[in-house]
JSON list of C-alpha atoms in Angstrom, two decimals:
[
{"chain": "A", "resi": 1, "resn": "UNK", "atom": "CA", "xyz": [151.11, 98.12, 113.95]},
{"chain": "A", "resi": 2, "resn": "UNK", "atom": "CA", "xyz": [150.76, 97.61, 110.23]},
{"chain": "A", "resi": 3, "resn": "UNK", "atom": "CA", "xyz": [149.92, 101.31, 109.82]},
{"chain": "A", "resi": 4, "resn": "UNK", "atom": "CA", "xyz": [153.10, 102.23, 111.69]},
{"chain": "A", "resi": 5, "resn": "UNK", "atom": "CA", "xyz": [155.16, 99.97, 109.45]},
{"chain": "A", "resi": 6, "resn": "UNK", "atom": "CA", "xyz": [153.52, 101.51, 106.36]},
{"chain": "A", "resi": 7, "resn": "UNK", "atom": "CA", "xyz": [154.40, 105.01, 107.61]},
{"chain": "A", "resi": 8, "resn": "UNK", "atom": "CA", "xyz": [158.02, 104.00, 107.93]},
{"chain": "A", "resi": 9, "resn": "UNK", "atom": "CA", "xyz": [157.96, 102.36, 104.50]},
{"chain": "A", "resi": 10, "resn": "UNK", "atom": "CA", "xyz": [156.71, 105.61, 102.95]},
{"chain": "A", "resi": 11, "resn": "UNK", "atom": "CA", "xyz": [159.59, 107.65, 104.39]},
{"chain": "A", "resi": 12, "resn": "UNK", "atom": "CA", "xyz": [162.38, 105.10, 103.98]},
{"chain": "A", "resi": 13, "resn": "UNK", "atom": "CA", "xyz": [162.86, 105.10, 100.16]},
{"chain": "A", "resi": 14, "resn": "UNK", "atom": "CA", "xyz": [163.38, 108.85, 100.08]},
{"chain": "A", "resi": 15, "resn": "UNK", "atom": "CA", "xyz": [165.83, 108.63, 102.94]},
{"chain": "A", "resi": 16, "resn": "UNK", "atom": "CA", "xyz": [167.72, 105.83, 101.22]},
{"chain": "A", "resi": 17, "resn": "UNK", "atom": "CA", "xyz": [167.96, 107.87, 98.01]},
{"chain": "A", "resi": 18, "resn": "UNK", "atom": "CA", "xyz": [169.34, 110.89, 99.88]},
{"chain": "A", "resi": 19, "resn": "UNK", "atom": "CA", "xyz": [171.76, 108.63, 101.74]},
{"chain": "A", "resi": 20, "resn": "UNK", "atom": "CA", "xyz": [173.00, 107.24, 98.42]},
{"chain": "A", "resi": 21, "resn": "UNK", "atom": "CA", "xyz": [173.70, 110.72, 97.10]},
{"chain": "A", "resi": 22, "resn": "UNK", "atom": "CA", "xyz": [175.43, 111.65, 100.35]},
{"chain": "A", "resi": 23, "resn": "UNK", "atom": "CA", "xyz": [177.66, 108.61, 100.14]},
{"chain": "A", "resi": 24, "resn": "UNK", "atom": "CA", "xyz": [178.62, 109.24, 96.52]},
{"chain": "A", "resi": 25, "resn": "UNK", "atom": "CA", "xyz": [179.54, 112.86, 97.27]},
{"chain": "A", "resi": 26, "resn": "UNK", "atom": "CA", "xyz": [182.65, 111.81, 99.19]},
{"chain": "A", "resi": 27, "resn": "UNK", "atom": "CA", "xyz": [184.04, 110.15, 96.06]},
{"chain": "A", "resi": 28, "resn": "UNK", "atom": "CA", "xyz": [183.48, 113.25, 93.93]},
{"chain": "A", "resi": 29, "resn": "UNK", "atom": "CA", "xyz": [186.55, 115.36, 93.10]},
{"chain": "A", "resi": 30, "resn": "UNK", "atom": "CA", "xyz": [184.82, 118.52, 94.29]},
{"chain": "A", "resi": 31, "resn": "UNK", "atom": "CA", "xyz": [184.43, 117.10, 97.79]},
{"chain": "A", "resi": 32, "resn": "UNK", "atom": "CA", "xyz": [188.09, 117.95, 98.39]},
{"chain": "A", "resi": 33, "resn": "UNK", "atom": "CA", "xyz": [187.35, 121.55, 97.36]},
{"chain": "A", "resi": 34, "resn": "UNK", "atom": "CA", "xyz": [184.98, 121.93, 100.29]},
{"chain": "A", "resi": 35, "resn": "UNK", "atom": "CA", "xyz": [186.14, 123.82, 103.34]},
{"chain": "A", "resi": 36, "resn": "UNK", "atom": "CA", "xyz": [187.00, 121.52, 106.24]},
{"chain": "A", "resi": 37, "resn": "UNK", "atom": "CA", "xyz": [183.90, 122.67, 108.17]},
{"chain": "A", "resi": 38, "resn": "UNK", "atom": "CA", "xyz": [181.68, 121.70, 105.20]},
{"chain": "A", "resi": 39, "resn": "UNK", "atom": "CA", "xyz": [183.33, 118.29, 104.91]},
{"chain": "A", "resi": 40, "resn": "UNK", "atom": "CA", "xyz": [182.80, 117.74, 108.63]},
{"chain": "A", "resi": 41, "resn": "UNK", "atom": "CA", "xyz": [179.16, 118.84, 108.33]},
{"chain": "A", "resi": 42, "resn": "UNK", "atom": "CA", "xyz": [178.67, 116.39, 105.48]},
{"chain": "A", "resi": 43, "resn": "UNK", "atom": "CA", "xyz": [180.10, 113.52, 107.52]},
{"chain": "A", "resi": 44, "resn": "UNK", "atom": "CA", "xyz": [177.97, 114.40, 110.57]},
{"chain": "A", "resi": 45, "resn": "UNK", "atom": "CA", "xyz": [174.94, 114.67, 108.28]},
{"chain": "A", "resi": 46, "resn": "UNK", "atom": "CA", "xyz": [175.72, 111.23, 106.88]},
{"chain": "A", "resi": 47, "resn": "UNK", "atom": "CA", "xyz": [175.93, 109.78, 110.40]},
{"chain": "A", "resi": 48, "resn": "UNK", "atom": "CA", "xyz": [172.60, 111.40, 111.32]},
{"chain": "A", "resi": 49, "resn": "UNK", "atom": "CA", "xyz": [170.98, 109.86, 108.24]},
{"chain": "A", "resi": 50, "resn": "UNK", "atom": "CA", "xyz": [172.23, 106.42, 109.33]},
{"chain": "A", "resi": 51, "resn": "UNK", "atom": "CA", "xyz": [170.62, 106.98, 112.74]},
{"chain": "A", "resi": 52, "resn": "UNK", "atom": "CA", "xyz": [167.35, 108.07, 111.10]},
{"chain": "A", "resi": 53, "resn": "UNK", "atom": "CA", "xyz": [167.40, 105.04, 108.80]},
{"chain": "A", "resi": 54, "resn": "UNK", "atom": "CA", "xyz": [168.00, 102.66, 111.70]},
{"chain": "A", "resi": 55, "resn": "UNK", "atom": "CA", "xyz": [165.12, 104.18, 113.65]},
{"chain": "A", "resi": 56, "resn": "UNK", "atom": "CA", "xyz": [162.77, 104.00, 110.66]},
{"chain": "A", "resi": 57, "resn": "UNK", "atom": "CA", "xyz": [163.59, 100.35, 110.07]},
{"chain": "A", "resi": 58, "resn": "UNK", "atom": "CA", "xyz": [163.08, 99.40, 113.73]},
{"chain": "A", "resi": 59, "resn": "UNK", "atom": "CA", "xyz": [159.28, 98.89, 113.65]},
{"chain": "A", "resi": 60, "resn": "UNK", "atom": "CA", "xyz": [159.41, 96.34, 110.82]},
{"chain": "A", "resi": 61, "resn": "UNK", "atom": "CA", "xyz": [162.31, 94.47, 112.40]},
{"chain": "A", "resi": 62, "resn": "UNK", "atom": "CA", "xyz": [160.63, 94.48, 115.81]},
{"chain": "A", "resi": 63, "resn": "UNK", "atom": "CA", "xyz": [157.35, 93.21, 114.30]},
{"chain": "A", "resi": 64, "resn": "UNK", "atom": "CA", "xyz": [159.14, 90.47, 112.37]},
{"chain": "A", "resi": 65, "resn": "UNK", "atom": "CA", "xyz": [161.12, 89.41, 115.45]},
{"chain": "A", "resi": 66, "resn": "UNK", "atom": "CA", "xyz": [157.80, 88.92, 117.26]},
{"chain": "A", "resi": 67, "resn": "UNK", "atom": "CA", "xyz": [156.54, 86.71, 114.40]},
{"chain": "A", "resi": 68, "resn": "UNK", "atom": "CA", "xyz": [153.83, 89.18, 113.41]},
{"chain": "A", "resi": 69, "resn": "UNK", "atom": "CA", "xyz": [152.29, 89.56, 116.87]},
{"chain": "A", "resi": 70, "resn": "UNK", "atom": "CA", "xyz": [151.86, 93.17, 117.91]},
{"chain": "A", "resi": 71, "resn": "UNK", "atom": "CA", "xyz": [151.93, 94.19, 121.55]},
{"chain": "A", "resi": 72, "resn": "UNK", "atom": "CA", "xyz": [151.13, 97.55, 123.09]},
{"chain": "A", "resi": 73, "resn": "UNK", "atom": "CA", "xyz": [154.82, 97.93, 124.00]},
{"chain": "A", "resi": 74, "resn": "UNK", "atom": "CA", "xyz": [155.80, 97.24, 120.39]},
{"chain": "A", "resi": 75, "resn": "UNK", "atom": "CA", "xyz": [153.40, 99.91, 119.14]},
{"chain": "A", "resi": 76, "resn": "UNK", "atom": "CA", "xyz": [154.73, 102.41, 121.69]},
{"chain": "A", "resi": 77, "resn": "UNK", "atom": "CA", "xyz": [158.39, 101.69, 120.84]},
{"chain": "A", "resi": 78, "resn": "UNK", "atom": "CA", "xyz": [157.67, 101.78, 117.09]},
{"chain": "A", "resi": 79, "resn": "UNK", "atom": "CA", "xyz": [155.85, 105.11, 117.27]},
{"chain": "A", "resi": 80, "resn": "UNK", "atom": "CA", "xyz": [158.73, 106.51, 119.30]},
{"chain": "A", "resi": 81, "resn": "UNK", "atom": "CA", "xyz": [161.25, 105.19, 116.78]},
{"chain": "A", "resi": 82, "resn": "UNK", "atom": "CA", "xyz": [159.50, 106.91, 113.88]},
{"chain": "A", "resi": 83, "resn": "UNK", "atom": "CA", "xyz": [159.13, 110.17, 115.81]},
{"chain": "A", "resi": 84, "resn": "UNK", "atom": "CA", "xyz": [162.74, 109.83, 116.95]},
{"chain": "A", "resi": 85, "resn": "UNK", "atom": "CA", "xyz": [163.93, 109.45, 113.36]},
{"chain": "A", "resi": 86, "resn": "UNK", "atom": "CA", "xyz": [162.56, 112.83, 112.33]},
{"chain": "A", "resi": 87, "resn": "UNK", "atom": "CA", "xyz": [165.04, 114.98, 114.25]},
{"chain": "A", "resi": 88, "resn": "UNK", "atom": "CA", "xyz": [168.23, 113.26, 113.00]},
{"chain": "A", "resi": 89, "resn": "UNK", "atom": "CA", "xyz": [166.67, 113.34, 109.53]},
{"chain": "A", "resi": 90, "resn": "UNK", "atom": "CA", "xyz": [165.96, 117.08, 109.80]},
{"chain": "A", "resi": 91, "resn": "UNK", "atom": "CA", "xyz": [169.44, 117.78, 111.15]},
{"chain": "A", "resi": 92, "resn": "UNK", "atom": "CA", "xyz": [171.11, 115.60, 108.52]},
{"chain": "A", "resi": 93, "resn": "UNK", "atom": "CA", "xyz": [169.23, 117.25, 105.66]},
{"chain": "A", "resi": 94, "resn": "UNK", "atom": "CA", "xyz": [169.98, 120.70, 107.08]},
{"chain": "A", "resi": 95, "resn": "UNK", "atom": "CA", "xyz": [173.68, 119.89, 107.26]},
{"chain": "A", "resi": 96, "resn": "UNK", "atom": "CA", "xyz": [173.48, 118.72, 103.66]},
{"chain": "A", "resi": 97, "resn": "UNK", "atom": "CA", "xyz": [172.00, 122.09, 102.78]},
{"chain": "A", "resi": 98, "resn": "UNK", "atom": "CA", "xyz": [174.94, 123.76, 104.50]},
{"chain": "A", "resi": 99, "resn": "UNK", "atom": "CA", "xyz": [177.36, 121.59, 102.51]},
{"chain": "A", "resi": 100, "resn": "UNK", "atom": "CA", "xyz": [175.72, 122.26, 99.15]},
{"chain": "A", "resi": 101, "resn": "UNK", "atom": "CA", "xyz": [175.37, 126.01, 99.68]},
{"chain": "A", "resi": 102, "resn": "UNK", "atom": "CA", "xyz": [178.97, 126.14, 100.90]},
{"chain": "A", "resi": 103, "resn": "UNK", "atom": "CA", "xyz": [180.16, 124.48, 97.71]},
{"chain": "A", "resi": 104, "resn": "UNK", "atom": "CA", "xyz": [177.95, 126.65, 95.50]},
{"chain": "A", "resi": 105, "resn": "UNK", "atom": "CA", "xyz": [178.74, 130.02, 97.11]},
{"chain": "A", "resi": 106, "resn": "UNK", "atom": "CA", "xyz": [181.82, 129.61, 99.31]},
{"chain": "A", "resi": 107, "resn": "UNK", "atom": "CA", "xyz": [180.03, 131.86, 101.83]},
{"chain": "A", "resi": 108, "resn": "UNK", "atom": "CA", "xyz": [179.88, 130.55, 105.39]},
{"chain": "A", "resi": 109, "resn": "UNK", "atom": "CA", "xyz": [177.17, 132.98, 106.52]},
{"chain": "A", "resi": 110, "resn": "UNK", "atom": "CA", "xyz": [174.87, 132.07, 103.62]},
{"chain": "A", "resi": 111, "resn": "UNK", "atom": "CA", "xyz": [175.52, 128.36, 104.19]},
{"chain": "A", "resi": 112, "resn": "UNK", "atom": "CA", "xyz": [174.60, 128.64, 107.85]},
{"chain": "A", "resi": 113, "resn": "UNK", "atom": "CA", "xyz": [171.49, 130.68, 107.01]},
{"chain": "A", "resi": 114, "resn": "UNK", "atom": "CA", "xyz": [170.36, 128.04, 104.49]},
{"chain": "A", "resi": 115, "resn": "UNK", "atom": "CA", "xyz": [170.91, 125.25, 107.01]},
{"chain": "A", "resi": 116, "resn": "UNK", "atom": "CA", "xyz": [169.04, 127.08, 109.76]},
{"chain": "A", "resi": 117, "resn": "UNK", "atom": "CA", "xyz": [166.17, 127.93, 107.38]},
{"chain": "A", "resi": 118, "resn": "UNK", "atom": "CA", "xyz": [165.95, 124.27, 106.36]},
{"chain": "A", "resi": 119, "resn": "UNK", "atom": "CA", "xyz": [165.93, 123.12, 109.97]},
{"chain": "A", "resi": 120, "resn": "UNK", "atom": "CA", "xyz": [163.22, 125.65, 110.87]},
{"chain": "A", "resi": 121, "resn": "UNK", "atom": "CA", "xyz": [161.12, 124.44, 107.94]},
{"chain": "A", "resi": 122, "resn": "UNK", "atom": "CA", "xyz": [161.40, 120.81, 109.05]},
{"chain": "A", "resi": 123, "resn": "UNK", "atom": "CA", "xyz": [160.70, 121.59, 112.69]},
{"chain": "A", "resi": 124, "resn": "UNK", "atom": "CA", "xyz": [157.75, 123.76, 111.76]},
{"chain": "A", "resi": 125, "resn": "UNK", "atom": "CA", "xyz": [156.17, 121.22, 109.42]},
{"chain": "A", "resi": 126, "resn": "UNK", "atom": "CA", "xyz": [157.00, 118.09, 111.39]},
{"chain": "A", "resi": 127, "resn": "UNK", "atom": "CA", "xyz": [156.65, 119.24, 115.00]},
{"chain": "A", "resi": 128, "resn": "UNK", "atom": "CA", "xyz": [154.89, 122.59, 115.41]},
{"chain": "A", "resi": 129, "resn": "UNK", "atom": "CA", "xyz": [152.04, 122.46, 112.90]},
{"chain": "A", "resi": 130, "resn": "UNK", "atom": "CA", "xyz": [150.91, 118.93, 113.87]},
{"chain": "A", "resi": 131, "resn": "UNK", "atom": "CA", "xyz": [150.68, 120.02, 117.53]},
{"chain": "A", "resi": 132, "resn": "UNK", "atom": "CA", "xyz": [148.38, 122.92, 116.61]},
{"chain": "A", "resi": 133, "resn": "UNK", "atom": "CA", "xyz": [145.70, 120.65, 115.14]},
{"chain": "A", "resi": 134, "resn": "UNK", "atom": "CA", "xyz": [145.17, 117.67, 117.45]},
{"chain": "A", "resi": 135, "resn": "UNK", "atom": "CA", "xyz": [142.69, 115.07, 116.26]},
{"chain": "A", "resi": 136, "resn": "UNK", "atom": "CA", "xyz": [139.60, 114.95, 118.44]},
{"chain": "A", "resi": 137, "resn": "UNK", "atom": "CA", "xyz": [138.53, 111.43, 119.40]},
{"chain": "A", "resi": 138, "resn": "UNK", "atom": "CA", "xyz": [135.33, 110.53, 117.61]},
{"chain": "A", "resi": 139, "resn": "UNK", "atom": "CA", "xyz": [135.71, 113.29, 115.03]},
{"chain": "A", "resi": 140, "resn": "UNK", "atom": "CA", "xyz": [135.52, 112.04, 111.43]},
{"chain": "A", "resi": 141, "resn": "UNK", "atom": "CA", "xyz": [138.78, 112.22, 109.49]},
{"chain": "A", "resi": 142, "resn": "UNK", "atom": "CA", "xyz": [139.00, 112.86, 105.77]}
]
């Protein structure tokens, strides 16, 4: 359980930093220059980051609520919460890419292509590659 909490703690600071930048963007003058679709994408991305943050914080809160006693259900729920946080995180970051490219280029097609490329990168690195190399029980890990 402590390993699970440490995993979440490694991801959380980066997510919080991105969330801070996302939040500040709304108060920037240039935010009003964005096309309505880009503003909407930014807001949806912000909401997805909140979901990811809540899921990543769940294992530590769950563990604390149980006064430091880990159960098999807690481990299962916590692993699911961390895995579940990755998709809203990937989608939120991809929508941020759409927003930034939209502001930089004012080209919808390029913005969509950048967002899709980002999403494919995250899905590939976070979901597809790990499934190709399962750890064999009893095999030494480096």
